[in-house]
Amino acid sequence: QACRRGGSPTELLDERSAPGQQCRLLGARLRALGRDKRLRRIGVVGAGRGEGSTTVALGLARALAQDQRLRVLLVDLDLRRPAIEEELGLDPPAVGLRRYLEGKSEVPVLRRSRPAGFWVLSAGAGATAAETSLASPRLATLLRAADRVFDYVVADCPPLLEGGDATVLQGLLDGFVFVVRSRHAQRETI
């Protein structure tokens, strides 16, 4: 139930709202878990479309960024249906993750989300997801570079049951938050 779907991005980015407080609690739990083992790259994933992984990823990035000493990067890894730009009201960057993974740029554009306080790497324009693969070695290179600059990387991942993109991320991320939409997801799917 932590950081449950139903709150708007504005609510989730407001730490005083009920959904914002739930995301803050989730962030605190993840920081506590990270004391015992490495937990800096966190994927947020659902089984299928509509579970709320984008909403939870936004809330988690905001919750972690509340500690102004921490630098947090939110990455939109759902290349089939990227949603971070739309949720934050951002225009696509000149060079997003897709163009970087395609090898058309050496440096993707990072933007600061104000007043939320985290950085954003959105999918941006580029080829369709079928042509752009998360299995690209460039993604591992990008995440290693992010480790040098950011304390946390929160990744909005593609649904597990759509394609196979999310399974590629197992070796690249330290852990996952599995999002289940109450009264929506079927038990067999979970």
Coordinates of C-alpha atoms in Angstrom, one line a residue:
Q1 CA 0.0 0.0 0.0
A2 CA 3.0 2.3 0.4
C3 CA 2.9 5.2 -2.1
R4 CA -0.3 3.8 -3.6
R5 CA -1.6 4.7 -7.0
G6 CA -4.4 7.3 -7.0
G7 CA -2.4 10.3 -6.1
S8 CA -1.7 12.8 -8.8
P9 CA 2.0 13.6 -9.5
T10 CA 1.4 16.9 -7.8
E11 CA 0.2 15.1 -4.7
L12 CA 3.1 12.7 -4.7
L13 CA 5.5 15.5 -5.0
D14 CA 4.0 17.2 -2.0
E15 CA 5.4 15.5 1.1
R16 CA 2.4 16.8 3.2
S17 CA -0.2 14.8 1.2
A18 CA -1.1 11.3 2.2
P19 CA 0.4 9.7 -0.9
G20 CA 3.5 11.9 -0.5
Q21 CA 3.9 10.7 3.1
Q22 CA 3.6 7.1 2.0
C23 CA 6.3 7.6 -0.6
R24 CA 8.5 9.2 2.1
L25 CA 8.0 6.1 4.3
L26 CA 9.0 3.9 1.3
G27 CA 12.1 6.0 0.7
A28 CA 13.0 5.7 4.4
R29 CA 12.6 1.9 4.3
L30 CA 14.8 1.7 1.2
R31 CA 17.5 3.8 2.8
A32 CA 17.4 1.6 5.9
L33 CA 17.7 -1.5 3.7
G34 CA 20.6 0.1 1.9
R35 CA 22.7 0.2 5.1
D36 CA 23.1 -3.6 5.0
K37 CA 23.7 -4.0 1.3
R38 CA 24.2 -1.9 -1.8
L39 CA 20.9 -0.4 -2.8
R40 CA 21.5 2.6 -4.9
R41 CA 19.9 1.7 -8.2
I42 CA 16.3 1.0 -7.6
G43 CA 13.9 -0.3 -10.3
V44 CA 10.1 0.3 -9.9
V45 CA 8.1 -2.2 -11.9
G46 CA 4.7 -3.7 -12.2
A47 CA 3.5 -6.9 -13.8
G48 CA 1.4 -5.1 -16.4
R49 CA 0.3 -1.8 -17.7
G50 CA -1.6 0.5 -15.4
E51 CA -0.2 -0.8 -12.1
G52 CA 1.2 2.6 -11.2
S53 CA 5.0 2.1 -11.4
T54 CA 5.5 5.6 -13.0
T55 CA 3.5 7.2 -10.2
V56 CA 5.5 5.3 -7.5
A57 CA 8.8 6.1 -9.2
L58 CA 8.0 9.8 -9.2
G59 CA 7.0 9.7 -5.5
L60 CA 10.1 7.7 -4.5
A61 CA 12.5 10.0 -6.4
R62 CA 10.9 13.0 -4.6
A63 CA 11.0 11.2 -1.2
L64 CA 14.7 10.4 -1.6
A65 CA 15.5 13.9 -2.8
Q66 CA 13.9 15.5 0.2
D67 CA 17.2 15.0 1.9
Q68 CA 19.0 17.8 0.1
R69 CA 22.3 16.2 0.7
L70 CA 21.3 13.3 -1.6
R71 CA 21.5 13.6 -5.4
V72 CA 18.7 11.5 -7.1
L73 CA 18.3 10.6 -10.7
L74 CA 14.9 9.4 -12.1
V75 CA 15.3 7.4 -15.4
D76 CA 12.5 6.5 -17.7
L77 CA 13.4 3.0 -18.9
D78 CA 10.0 2.2 -20.3
L79 CA 10.9 2.9 -23.9
R80 CA 7.7 1.5 -25.3
R81 CA 5.5 3.9 -23.4
P82 CA 7.5 6.5 -21.6
A83 CA 5.5 8.6 -19.2
I84 CA 7.8 10.6 -17.0
E85 CA 7.9 13.6 -19.4
E86 CA 4.1 13.8 -19.6
E87 CA 3.7 13.3 -15.8
L88 CA 6.1 16.2 -15.1
G89 CA 4.9 18.4 -17.9
L90 CA 8.3 18.4 -19.7
D91 CA 9.0 18.7 -23.4
P92 CA 11.1 15.9 -24.8
P93 CA 14.8 16.7 -24.6
A94 CA 17.1 17.1 -27.6
V95 CA 18.9 13.9 -26.6
G96 CA 17.1 11.4 -24.3
L97 CA 17.8 7.9 -23.3
R98 CA 16.7 6.4 -26.7
R99 CA 19.1 8.4 -28.8
Y100 CA 21.9 7.7 -26.3
L101 CA 21.2 3.9 -26.4
E102 CA 21.0 4.1 -30.3
G103 CA 24.5 5.5 -30.3
K104 CA 23.4 8.8 -31.8
S105 CA 24.8 10.8 -28.9
E106 CA 27.5 10.4 -26.3
V107 CA 25.7 12.4 -23.6
P108 CA 22.0 12.4 -22.8
V109 CA 20.3 15.5 -21.5
L110 CA 19.6 15.5 -17.7
R111 CA 17.0 18.0 -16.4
R112 CA 16.3 19.2 -12.9
S113 CA 12.8 18.7 -11.6
R114 CA 11.8 21.8 -9.7
P115 CA 10.7 22.1 -6.9
A116 CA 10.9 18.3 -6.4
G117 CA 14.7 18.4 -6.3
F118 CA 15.6 15.3 -8.4
W119 CA 17.2 15.0 -11.8
V120 CA 15.4 13.4 -14.8
L121 CA 16.6 11.4 -17.7
S122 CA 13.6 10.8 -19.9
A123 CA 13.3 8.5 -22.9
G124 CA 13.0 11.4 -25.4
A125 CA 12.5 11.0 -29.1
G126 CA 14.1 8.3 -31.1
A127 CA 13.4 4.9 -32.6
T128 CA 10.6 2.6 -31.4
A129 CA 11.4 0.4 -28.4
A130 CA 11.7 -2.6 -30.8
E131 CA 14.7 -0.9 -32.3
T132 CA 16.1 0.5 -29.1
S133 CA 17.1 -2.2 -26.6
L134 CA 17.8 -1.9 -22.9
A135 CA 20.2 -4.8 -23.4
S136 CA 22.6 -2.2 -25.0
P137 CA 26.0 -2.2 -23.2
R138 CA 25.6 1.6 -23.3
L139 CA 23.0 1.4 -20.5
A140 CA 25.4 -0.3 -18.1
T141 CA 28.0 2.4 -19.0
L142 CA 25.4 5.1 -18.3
L143 CA 24.5 3.6 -14.9
R144 CA 28.1 3.3 -13.9
A145 CA 28.6 7.0 -14.7
A146 CA 25.4 7.8 -12.7
D147 CA 26.9 6.0 -9.7
R148 CA 29.8 8.5 -9.7
V149 CA 27.4 11.5 -9.6
F150 CA 24.2 10.4 -7.9
D151 CA 23.5 8.8 -4.6
Y152 CA 20.3 7.1 -5.9
V153 CA 19.0 6.1 -9.4
V154 CA 15.3 5.4 -9.5
A155 CA 14.3 3.6 -12.7
D156 CA 10.7 3.5 -14.0
C157 CA 10.9 0.1 -15.6
P158 CA 8.7 -1.5 -18.3
P159 CA 6.0 -4.0 -17.2
L160 CA 7.3 -7.5 -16.6
L161 CA 4.7 -9.1 -18.8
E162 CA 5.2 -6.8 -21.8
G163 CA 8.2 -7.8 -23.9
G164 CA 11.2 -8.9 -22.0
D165 CA 12.9 -5.6 -21.3
A166 CA 12.5 -5.6 -17.6
T167 CA 14.3 -8.9 -17.2
V168 CA 17.4 -7.5 -18.8
L169 CA 17.6 -5.0 -15.9
Q170 CA 18.1 -7.7 -13.2
G171 CA 21.9 -7.4 -13.5
L172 CA 21.9 -3.7 -13.8
L173 CA 19.8 -2.6 -10.8
D174 CA 20.4 -3.4 -7.1
G175 CA 16.8 -4.1 -6.3
F176 CA 13.2 -3.6 -7.3
V177 CA 10.0 -2.2 -5.8
F178 CA 7.2 -4.3 -7.2
V179 CA 4.0 -2.3 -7.7
V180 CA 0.6 -4.0 -7.5
R181 CA -2.6 -2.0 -8.1
S182 CA -5.1 -3.1 -5.5
R183 CA -8.3 -4.7 -6.9
H184 CA -6.9 -4.4 -10.4
A185 CA -4.1 -6.9 -10.8
Q186 CA -5.1 -10.6 -10.9
R187 CA -3.5 -12.9 -8.4
E188 CA -2.3 -15.2 -11.1
T189 CA -0.5 -12.3 -12.9
I190 CA 1.2 -11.3 -9.6

